[in-house]
Amino acid sequence: MPRRWRMLRFADLLGRLFPAPEKRDTVLLVRTFGIGDALLFRALLEVYKATLVPAGMRCVILGATDWKPIVADFFAGETVILVDQKRYARRFFYRLRFNIMLRRLGVARVICPVYRRNPIVADAMVAATDAPERWVMQPEVAPKMQAIADYFRPGMTRVIDTQSGSQQGERHELQRQLDFIAALAPQAQDASPRTRLDDLLPATTERSDDILINLGASYGPRRWPLAQWLQVAEILAADGHHVVLVGGPAESDLLPATAAWYLALSREQRGNIEIAIADWSFAELIRRTRRARLVLSSDTGPAHLAALLGVGVIVALGGGHFGEFFPYPQQAAWSHVRVLWHRRDCYFCSWDCPYLSAETHTYPCISDITVDEMVAAARDALPGPELTPPVQLAG
């Protein structure tokens, strides 16, 4: 249990002293993870609103500040509140002010469909609303946080188990959320998510021959090694494709090595390669992804962006949370999403890895994927718009 828990619990208790409105006309949907998770949640938002938000009530979405770049494009017309999770979990006055704001929303029903969550954040915010109805997904939490989860558990009015009867890796996040909704609203048994989000964006006919290589990941060791991406870029550029190496501010550390590699190429090779590390806004990433021919990526938000925009995407996947976010369900709607992986006995470790490579700073289950495999998958994807369903590579 974190030492700061006593301080944070005092902030929670203090927040309860402030008056709450008598009128409760709000349903609050709590979903506080990164951009990839936000996009998957957006694919199900209409289902949530149709089944769990009673007529006449307003729906408010509580997301994370990581969502800020996509709210205007993918949540237009929705009421969205963003929380800085790190500050909420560490700063007394930020937490107190946020809890007071939640209390004053007039929440009648709060819904938290998050399986892997930090109870010191998500469960605390559910409790802070003081809503009469608190519906949550039974979580998987780190052992050191179990006592905090147990502290909040009695205040939850409905706790839905979405894991029993499933083996690890068998339940994709989209299916888990559908199971959660169906447990609360049986009429939603046949509901399905959106398989495309591009219809939420302005119509466009803009297309390019770009192959985007996303160098980043939500956590450094989950990146496929830079040296391997650069080899792939060089090979595909030699094939005549225009390759763009993409990264956000978090990938700025990769820029010196990438620039040195680029300058060592011949002028002809450089003509087919573009470097866009810490250079594009997220709006530009969305625009360039929509018009791209193919996206290559580690398991991260831009990979889900491509998948949900209907753009061909190949993902280098490790085993920490295998099956929960990638691969996508093997349906025709996801045939443009291909995943490469090498199975190890230590899969489903939740990234608690004793074999982290000191040389590449990458989880070995990810670095095991070879350049030849990535290039072969890319070449196979490029002739036509449809990719074959996800397949497991021999490990």
Tab-separated table of C-alpha atoms in Angstrom:
chain	number	residue	atom	x	y	z
A	1	MET	CA	0.000	0.000	0.000
A	2	PRO	CA	1.504	3.383	-0.970
A	3	ARG	CA	2.564	5.595	1.924
A	4	ARG	CA	0.588	8.492	0.458
A	5	TRP	CA	-2.674	6.553	0.847
A	6	ARG	CA	-3.423	8.026	4.279
A	7	MET	CA	-3.042	11.557	2.925
A	8	LEU	CA	-5.202	10.800	-0.096
A	9	ARG	CA	-7.861	9.119	1.991
A	10	PHE	CA	-8.051	12.260	4.128
A	11	ALA	CA	-8.638	14.290	0.942
A	12	ASP	CA	-11.435	11.883	0.016
A	13	LEU	CA	-13.053	12.175	3.436
A	14	LEU	CA	-12.744	15.955	3.408
A	15	GLY	CA	-14.417	16.139	0.001
A	16	ARG	CA	-17.491	14.424	1.399
A	17	LEU	CA	-18.145	17.413	3.669
A	18	PHE	CA	-19.111	19.571	0.706
A	19	PRO	CA	-22.799	19.590	-0.220
A	20	ALA	CA	-24.048	17.583	-3.199
A	21	PRO	CA	-26.999	18.753	-5.318
A	22	GLU	CA	-30.380	17.241	-4.517
A	23	LYS	CA	-31.145	16.789	-8.210
A	24	ARG	CA	-29.255	13.855	-9.681
A	25	ASP	CA	-29.644	13.729	-13.442
A	26	THR	CA	-26.218	12.553	-14.625
A	27	VAL	CA	-24.756	9.200	-15.640
A	28	LEU	CA	-20.973	9.281	-15.403
A	29	LEU	CA	-18.912	6.865	-17.523
A	30	VAL	CA	-15.416	6.455	-16.049
A	31	ARG	CA	-12.753	5.279	-18.506
A	32	THR	CA	-9.288	6.541	-17.603
A	33	PHE	CA	-6.586	4.997	-19.750
A	34	GLY	CA	-4.602	6.064	-22.808
A	35	ILE	CA	-5.543	6.957	-26.368
A	36	GLY	CA	-5.815	3.376	-27.629
A	37	ASP	CA	-8.194	2.524	-24.805
A	38	ALA	CA	-10.174	5.702	-25.473
A	39	LEU	CA	-10.652	4.716	-29.118
A	40	LEU	CA	-11.856	1.229	-28.156
A	41	PHE	CA	-14.238	2.805	-25.654
A	42	ARG	CA	-15.482	5.189	-28.358
A	43	ALA	CA	-16.349	2.184	-30.514
A	44	LEU	CA	-18.860	1.175	-27.817
A	45	LEU	CA	-20.080	4.564	-26.619
A	46	GLU	CA	-23.398	4.384	-28.499
A	47	VAL	CA	-24.082	0.992	-26.905
A	48	TYR	CA	-23.419	2.375	-23.421
A	49	LYS	CA	-25.684	5.356	-24.009
A	50	ALA	CA	-28.502	3.293	-25.539
A	51	THR	CA	-28.577	0.673	-22.777
A	52	LEU	CA	-27.239	2.170	-19.536
A	53	VAL	CA	-28.151	5.868	-19.720
A	54	PRO	CA	-31.874	6.315	-18.966
A	55	ALA	CA	-33.895	8.685	-21.114
A	56	GLY	CA	-33.837	12.229	-19.794
A	57	MET	CA	-30.452	11.885	-18.107
A	58	ARG	CA	-27.295	13.489	-19.397
A	59	CYS	CA	-24.200	11.422	-20.070
A	60	VAL	CA	-20.795	12.669	-18.929
A	61	ILE	CA	-17.566	10.880	-19.820
A	62	LEU	CA	-14.627	10.948	-17.425
A	63	GLY	CA	-11.408	10.272	-19.308
A	64	ALA	CA	-7.701	10.866	-18.842
A	65	THR	CA	-5.712	13.917	-19.922
A	66	ASP	CA	-3.990	11.605	-22.430
A	67	TRP	CA	-7.238	11.858	-24.416
A	68	LYS	CA	-6.908	15.585	-25.025
A	69	PRO	CA	-5.606	15.281	-28.636
A	70	ILE	CA	-8.582	13.156	-29.762
A	71	VAL	CA	-11.566	14.602	-27.895
A	72	ALA	CA	-12.461	17.198	-30.530
A	73	ASP	CA	-12.324	14.647	-33.365
A	74	PHE	CA	-13.810	11.519	-31.816
A	75	PHE	CA	-15.968	12.829	-28.943
A	76	ALA	CA	-17.515	15.860	-30.640
A	77	GLY	CA	-20.850	16.727	-29.040
A	78	GLU	CA	-20.125	14.716	-25.891
A	79	THR	CA	-19.526	16.128	-22.424
A	80	VAL	CA	-16.017	15.006	-21.484
A	81	ILE	CA	-14.053	15.673	-18.292
A	82	LEU	CA	-10.355	14.821	-18.212
A	83	VAL	CA	-8.394	13.930	-15.094
A	84	ASP	CA	-4.640	14.028	-14.654
A	85	GLN	CA	-4.277	10.606	-13.059
A	86	LYS	CA	-0.756	11.153	-11.769
A	87	ARG	CA	-1.703	14.369	-9.996
A	88	TYR	CA	-4.915	12.809	-8.685
A	89	ALA	CA	-2.895	9.938	-7.191
A	90	ARG	CA	-0.250	12.197	-5.636
A	91	ARG	CA	-1.432	15.744	-5.000
A	92	PHE	CA	-3.697	16.406	-2.035
A	93	PHE	CA	-5.298	19.646	-3.230
A	94	TYR	CA	-5.730	18.531	-6.842
A	95	ARG	CA	-7.508	15.418	-5.617
A	96	LEU	CA	-9.669	17.375	-3.208
A	97	ARG	CA	-10.737	19.899	-5.857
A	98	PHE	CA	-11.480	17.155	-8.367
A	99	ASN	CA	-13.514	15.175	-5.847
A	100	ILE	CA	-15.574	18.249	-5.007
A	101	MET	CA	-16.247	18.811	-8.707
A	102	LEU	CA	-17.359	15.180	-9.095
A	103	ARG	CA	-19.604	15.465	-6.053
A	104	ARG	CA	-21.274	18.574	-7.490
A	105	LEU	CA	-22.085	16.935	-10.835
A	106	GLY	CA	-25.251	15.417	-9.437
A	107	VAL	CA	-24.434	11.868	-10.483
A	108	ALA	CA	-27.257	9.356	-10.181
A	109	ARG	CA	-25.325	6.456	-11.685
A	110	VAL	CA	-21.595	6.023	-12.137
A	111	ILE	CA	-20.280	3.255	-14.401
A	112	CYS	CA	-16.644	2.144	-14.409
A	113	PRO	CA	-15.981	-0.595	-17.006
A	114	VAL	CA	-12.204	-0.802	-16.435
A	115	TYR	CA	-10.666	-4.213	-15.806
A	116	ARG	CA	-7.032	-3.287	-15.176
A	117	ARG	CA	-7.286	-0.218	-13.040
A	118	ASN	CA	-5.619	1.581	-10.189
A	119	PRO	CA	-8.158	1.732	-7.343
A	120	ILE	CA	-6.420	4.714	-5.793
A	121	VAL	CA	-7.656	6.630	-8.861
A	122	ALA	CA	-10.654	4.983	-10.548
A	123	ASP	CA	-12.391	3.519	-7.492
A	124	ALA	CA	-11.779	6.693	-5.502
A	125	MET	CA	-13.440	8.801	-8.209
A	126	VAL	CA	-16.419	6.450	-8.327
A	127	ALA	CA	-16.817	6.866	-4.559
A	128	ALA	CA	-16.302	10.639	-4.741
A	129	THR	CA	-19.451	11.074	-6.856
A	130	ASP	CA	-21.574	9.833	-3.950
A	131	ALA	CA	-23.866	8.330	-6.612
A	132	PRO	CA	-26.645	6.024	-5.354
A	133	GLU	CA	-25.800	3.551	-8.138
A	134	ARG	CA	-22.149	2.577	-8.598
A	135	TRP	CA	-21.657	-0.092	-11.249
A	136	VAL	CA	-18.116	-1.320	-11.791
A	137	MET	CA	-16.212	-4.106	-13.472
A	138	GLN	CA	-14.483	-6.494	-11.087
A	139	PRO	CA	-10.864	-5.438	-11.489
A	140	GLU	CA	-7.515	-7.076	-11.655
A	141	VAL	CA	-5.237	-4.982	-9.473
A	142	ALA	CA	-1.618	-5.151	-8.434
A	143	PRO	CA	-1.076	-6.995	-5.117
A	144	LYS	CA	0.149	-3.838	-3.396
A	145	MET	CA	-3.151	-2.133	-4.306
A	146	GLN	CA	-5.455	-4.966	-3.227
A	147	ALA	CA	-6.094	-3.508	0.232
A	148	ILE	CA	-7.201	-0.225	-1.351
A	149	ALA	CA	-9.505	-2.057	-3.777
A	150	ASP	CA	-10.984	-3.926	-0.809
A	151	TYR	CA	-11.522	-0.611	0.995
A	152	PHE	CA	-13.696	0.729	-1.837
A	153	ARG	CA	-15.459	-2.542	-2.697
A	154	PRO	CA	-18.334	-2.299	-0.130
A	155	GLY	CA	-19.421	1.022	-1.625
A	156	MET	CA	-19.983	-0.447	-5.093
A	157	THR	CA	-23.620	-1.383	-5.648
A	158	ARG	CA	-22.951	-3.770	-8.577
A	159	VAL	CA	-19.679	-5.514	-9.362
A	160	ILE	CA	-19.604	-7.419	-12.656
A	161	ASP	CA	-17.165	-10.286	-13.155
A	162	THR	CA	-16.016	-10.380	-16.786
A	163	GLN	CA	-13.152	-12.848	-16.375
A	164	SER	CA	-14.602	-16.034	-14.864
A	165	GLY	CA	-14.726	-18.886	-17.336
A	166	SER	CA	-12.097	-17.343	-19.588
A	167	GLN	CA	-8.479	-18.259	-19.998
A	168	GLN	CA	-5.905	-15.516	-20.115
A	169	GLY	CA	-5.776	-13.874	-23.496
A	170	GLU	CA	-9.190	-15.175	-24.575
A	171	ARG	CA	-11.192	-12.013	-24.031
A	172	HIS	CA	-10.502	-8.921	-26.100
A	173	GLU	CA	-11.300	-5.595	-24.474
A	174	LEU	CA	-14.212	-4.979	-26.843
A	175	GLN	CA	-15.791	-8.306	-25.886
A	176	ARG	CA	-15.115	-7.703	-22.186
A	177	GLN	CA	-17.001	-4.411	-22.345
A	178	LEU	CA	-19.880	-6.003	-24.258
A	179	ASP	CA	-20.102	-8.711	-21.584
A	180	PHE	CA	-20.143	-6.015	-18.891
A	181	ILE	CA	-22.954	-4.125	-20.627
A	182	ALA	CA	-24.985	-7.295	-21.216
A	183	ALA	CA	-24.727	-8.243	-17.523
A	184	LEU	CA	-26.310	-4.902	-16.627
A	185	ALA	CA	-28.724	-4.683	-19.560
A	186	PRO	CA	-29.746	-8.105	-20.925
A	187	GLN	CA	-31.356	-6.431	-23.961
A	188	ALA	CA	-27.802	-5.643	-25.108
A	189	GLN	CA	-26.881	-9.313	-25.618
A	190	ASP	CA	-26.659	-8.857	-29.393
A	191	ALA	CA	-25.022	-5.419	-29.331
A	192	SER	CA	-21.829	-4.883	-31.297
A	193	PRO	CA	-19.188	-2.173	-31.409
A	194	ARG	CA	-18.443	0.202	-34.195
A	195	THR	CA	-15.767	-1.322	-36.384
A	196	ARG	CA	-14.870	2.017	-37.963
A	197	LEU	CA	-14.462	5.482	-36.477
A	198	ASP	CA	-13.541	7.337	-39.657
A	199	ASP	CA	-17.192	8.263	-40.193
A	200	LEU	CA	-16.888	10.522	-37.131
A	201	LEU	CA	-14.361	12.634	-39.033
A	202	PRO	CA	-14.932	15.011	-41.959
A	203	ALA	CA	-15.203	13.110	-45.229
A	204	THR	CA	-12.033	12.974	-47.316
A	205	THR	CA	-10.814	11.370	-50.491
A	206	GLU	CA	-7.180	12.167	-49.740
A	207	ARG	CA	-4.916	9.162	-50.212
A	208	SER	CA	-1.158	8.567	-50.291
A	209	ASP	CA	1.351	5.789	-50.787
A	210	ASP	CA	2.883	6.394	-47.345
A	211	ILE	CA	3.968	3.570	-45.086
A	212	LEU	CA	3.940	4.950	-41.549
A	213	ILE	CA	6.292	3.295	-39.066
A	214	ASN	CA	5.321	4.228	-35.525
A	215	LEU	CA	8.465	4.011	-33.402
A	216	GLY	CA	6.828	4.499	-30.021
A	217	ALA	CA	4.900	2.545	-27.424
A	218	SER	CA	3.112	3.428	-24.215
A	219	TYR	CA	6.153	2.229	-22.259
A	220	GLY	CA	9.761	2.168	-23.498
A	221	PRO	CA	10.455	-1.592	-23.207
A	222	ARG	CA	7.323	-2.295	-25.273
A	223	ARG	CA	8.891	-0.619	-28.304
A	224	TRP	CA	10.128	-2.897	-31.053
A	225	PRO	CA	13.896	-2.102	-31.198
A	226	LEU	CA	14.810	1.016	-33.161
A	227	ALA	CA	17.585	-0.762	-35.073
A	228	GLN	CA	15.048	-3.252	-36.408
A	229	TRP	CA	12.588	-0.534	-37.447
A	230	LEU	CA	15.361	1.272	-39.315
A	231	GLN	CA	16.258	-1.892	-41.198
A	232	VAL	CA	12.628	-2.335	-42.179
A	233	ALA	CA	12.433	1.287	-43.308
A	234	GLU	CA	15.546	0.928	-45.451
A	235	ILE	CA	14.267	-2.245	-47.125
A	236	LEU	CA	10.793	-0.874	-47.859
A	237	ALA	CA	12.250	2.393	-49.149
A	238	ALA	CA	14.492	0.376	-51.480
A	239	ASP	CA	11.326	-1.346	-52.711
A	240	GLY	CA	10.161	2.094	-53.862
A	241	HIS	CA	7.740	2.936	-51.043
A	242	HIS	CA	7.621	6.281	-49.251
A	243	VAL	CA	8.352	5.491	-45.592
A	244	VAL	CA	7.632	7.891	-42.734
A	245	LEU	CA	9.212	7.296	-39.313
A	246	VAL	CA	6.733	8.658	-36.799
A	247	GLY	CA	7.080	9.404	-33.088
A	248	GLY	CA	5.691	11.776	-30.526
A	249	PRO	CA	7.563	13.857	-27.947
A	250	ALA	CA	8.104	10.685	-25.884
A	251	GLU	CA	10.232	9.331	-28.738
A	252	SER	CA	12.555	12.355	-28.868
A	253	ASP	CA	15.295	10.157	-27.401
A	254	LEU	CA	15.264	8.172	-30.651
A	255	LEU	CA	15.904	11.196	-32.837
A	256	PRO	CA	19.751	11.377	-32.628
A	257	ALA	CA	20.241	7.731	-33.626
A	258	THR	CA	17.565	7.998	-36.314
A	259	ALA	CA	19.108	11.172	-37.750
A	260	ALA	CA	22.593	9.602	-37.783
A	261	TRP	CA	21.227	6.557	-39.622
A	262	TYR	CA	19.421	8.785	-42.114
A	263	LEU	CA	22.521	10.865	-42.917
A	264	ALA	CA	24.496	7.678	-43.576
A	265	LEU	CA	22.085	6.676	-46.351
A	266	SER	CA	22.647	7.565	-49.971
A	267	ARG	CA	20.804	10.536	-51.448
A	268	GLU	CA	18.609	8.164	-53.448
A	269	GLN	CA	17.651	6.196	-50.317
A	270	ARG	CA	16.887	9.365	-48.357
A	271	GLY	CA	14.474	10.460	-51.079
A	272	ASN	CA	11.979	7.784	-50.021
A	273	ILE	CA	12.281	8.338	-46.268
A	274	GLU	CA	10.741	11.033	-44.082
A	275	ILE	CA	11.438	11.527	-40.365
A	276	ALA	CA	8.581	12.915	-38.265
A	277	ILE	CA	9.689	12.404	-34.666
A	278	ALA	CA	8.198	14.982	-32.257
A	279	ASP	CA	7.149	16.870	-35.376
A	280	TRP	CA	3.426	16.215	-35.934
A	281	SER	CA	0.448	17.218	-33.866
A	282	PHE	CA	-1.973	14.409	-33.124
A	283	ALA	CA	-4.387	15.986	-35.593
A	284	GLU	CA	-1.708	15.624	-38.262
A	285	LEU	CA	-1.117	12.011	-37.202
A	286	ILE	CA	-4.836	11.324	-37.672
A	287	ARG	CA	-4.795	12.978	-41.111
A	288	ARG	CA	-1.689	11.157	-42.294
A	289	THR	CA	-2.911	7.831	-40.899
A	290	ARG	CA	-6.229	8.133	-42.745
A	291	ARG	CA	-4.458	8.607	-46.057
A	292	ALA	CA	-1.673	6.044	-45.452
A	293	ARG	CA	-1.351	2.820	-47.362
A	294	LEU	CA	-0.062	0.846	-44.363
A	295	VAL	CA	0.946	1.386	-40.727
A	296	LEU	CA	3.600	-0.626	-38.889
A	297	SER	CA	3.634	-0.266	-35.127
A	298	SER	CA	4.196	-1.659	-31.692
A	299	ASP	CA	1.142	-2.199	-29.449
A	300	THR	CA	0.120	1.398	-28.787
A	301	GLY	CA	-2.503	4.077	-29.472
A	302	PRO	CA	-1.571	4.833	-33.113
A	303	ALA	CA	-1.989	1.121	-33.937
A	304	HIS	CA	-5.579	1.210	-32.637
A	305	LEU	CA	-6.100	4.482	-34.506
A	306	ALA	CA	-5.142	2.812	-37.789
A	307	ALA	CA	-7.254	-0.274	-37.025
A	308	LEU	CA	-10.359	1.779	-36.261
A	309	LEU	CA	-9.854	4.036	-39.274
A	310	GLY	CA	-9.814	0.974	-41.525
A	311	VAL	CA	-6.154	1.374	-42.503
A	312	GLY	CA	-4.000	-1.723	-42.883
A	313	VAL	CA	-1.849	-2.151	-39.773
A	314	ILE	CA	0.791	-4.665	-38.677
A	315	VAL	CA	1.587	-4.809	-34.966
A	316	ALA	CA	4.675	-6.204	-33.230
A	317	LEU	CA	3.055	-7.687	-30.126
A	318	GLY	CA	4.465	-8.963	-26.854
A	319	GLY	CA	2.879	-11.228	-24.282
A	320	GLY	CA	2.278	-9.069	-21.214
A	321	HIS	CA	-1.422	-8.464	-21.913
A	322	PHE	CA	-1.690	-10.711	-24.932
A	323	GLY	CA	-5.200	-11.015	-26.347
A	324	GLU	CA	-6.704	-8.156	-24.355
A	325	PHE	CA	-6.066	-5.372	-26.877
A	326	PHE	CA	-4.376	-7.210	-29.771
A	327	PRO	CA	-5.054	-9.380	-31.724
A	328	TYR	CA	-8.470	-8.012	-32.627
A	329	PRO	CA	-11.366	-10.494	-32.911
A	330	GLN	CA	-10.973	-12.688	-35.988
A	331	GLN	CA	-13.845	-11.194	-37.939
A	332	ALA	CA	-14.016	-9.885	-41.476
A	333	ALA	CA	-14.304	-6.344	-40.135
A	334	TRP	CA	-10.794	-6.632	-38.689
A	335	SER	CA	-9.132	-8.398	-41.613
A	336	HIS	CA	-6.926	-5.355	-42.195
A	337	VAL	CA	-5.290	-5.837	-38.754
A	338	ARG	CA	-2.369	-8.262	-38.618
A	339	VAL	CA	-0.380	-9.135	-35.515
A	340	LEU	CA	3.084	-10.700	-35.332
A	341	TRP	CA	4.176	-12.494	-32.182
A	342	HIS	CA	6.368	-15.273	-30.833
A	343	ARG	CA	4.771	-17.276	-28.047
A	344	ARG	CA	6.801	-17.817	-24.865
A	345	ASP	CA	5.997	-19.788	-21.729
A	346	CYS	CA	6.031	-16.552	-19.740
A	347	TYR	CA	3.131	-14.917	-21.661
A	348	PHE	CA	0.421	-13.105	-19.629
A	349	CYS	CA	2.998	-11.711	-17.192
A	350	SER	CA	1.408	-8.230	-17.044
A	351	TRP	CA	4.848	-6.944	-18.101
A	352	ASP	CA	6.491	-8.099	-14.882
A	353	CYS	CA	9.393	-9.442	-16.943
A	354	PRO	CA	12.575	-10.998	-15.493
A	355	TYR	CA	14.105	-11.288	-18.977
A	356	LEU	CA	14.167	-7.630	-20.018
A	357	SER	CA	17.007	-7.171	-22.483
A	358	ALA	CA	19.744	-4.880	-21.183
A	359	GLU	CA	21.085	-4.548	-24.714
A	360	THR	CA	17.937	-3.366	-26.486
A	361	HIS	CA	15.883	-2.259	-23.429
A	362	THR	CA	13.008	-4.201	-25.007
A	363	TYR	CA	10.966	-7.111	-23.719
A	364	PRO	CA	12.384	-10.202	-25.457
A	365	CYS	CA	8.954	-11.440	-26.504
A	366	ILE	CA	8.796	-8.309	-28.664
A	367	SER	CA	12.387	-8.186	-29.914
A	368	ASP	CA	12.072	-11.887	-30.904
A	369	ILE	CA	10.083	-10.738	-33.949
A	370	THR	CA	12.564	-10.472	-36.792
A	371	VAL	CA	13.098	-7.879	-39.497
A	372	ASP	CA	12.445	-10.511	-42.151
A	373	GLU	CA	9.051	-11.320	-40.619
A	374	MET	CA	8.018	-7.660	-40.474
A	375	VAL	CA	9.156	-7.006	-44.043
A	376	ALA	CA	7.405	-10.129	-45.332
A	377	ALA	CA	4.162	-9.118	-43.602
A	378	ALA	CA	4.406	-5.603	-45.028
A	379	ARG	CA	5.078	-6.821	-48.550
A	380	ASP	CA	2.186	-9.256	-48.282
A	381	ALA	CA	-0.123	-6.445	-47.186
A	382	LEU	CA	0.816	-3.930	-49.845
A	383	PRO	CA	-0.527	-5.483	-53.092
A	384	GLY	CA	-4.179	-5.207	-52.051
A	385	PRO	CA	-6.367	-3.586	-49.406
A	386	GLU	CA	-7.257	-6.762	-47.548
A	387	LEU	CA	-4.941	-8.558	-45.149
A	388	THR	CA	-5.337	-12.134	-44.022
A	389	PRO	CA	-6.576	-12.713	-40.453
A	390	PRO	CA	-4.044	-12.629	-37.625
A	391	VAL	CA	-1.712	-15.623	-37.564
A	392	GLN	CA	0.823	-16.784	-35.024
A	393	LEU	CA	4.398	-16.960	-36.140
A	394	ALA	CA	6.367	-20.037	-35.260
A	395	GLY	CA	8.393	-19.354	-32.162
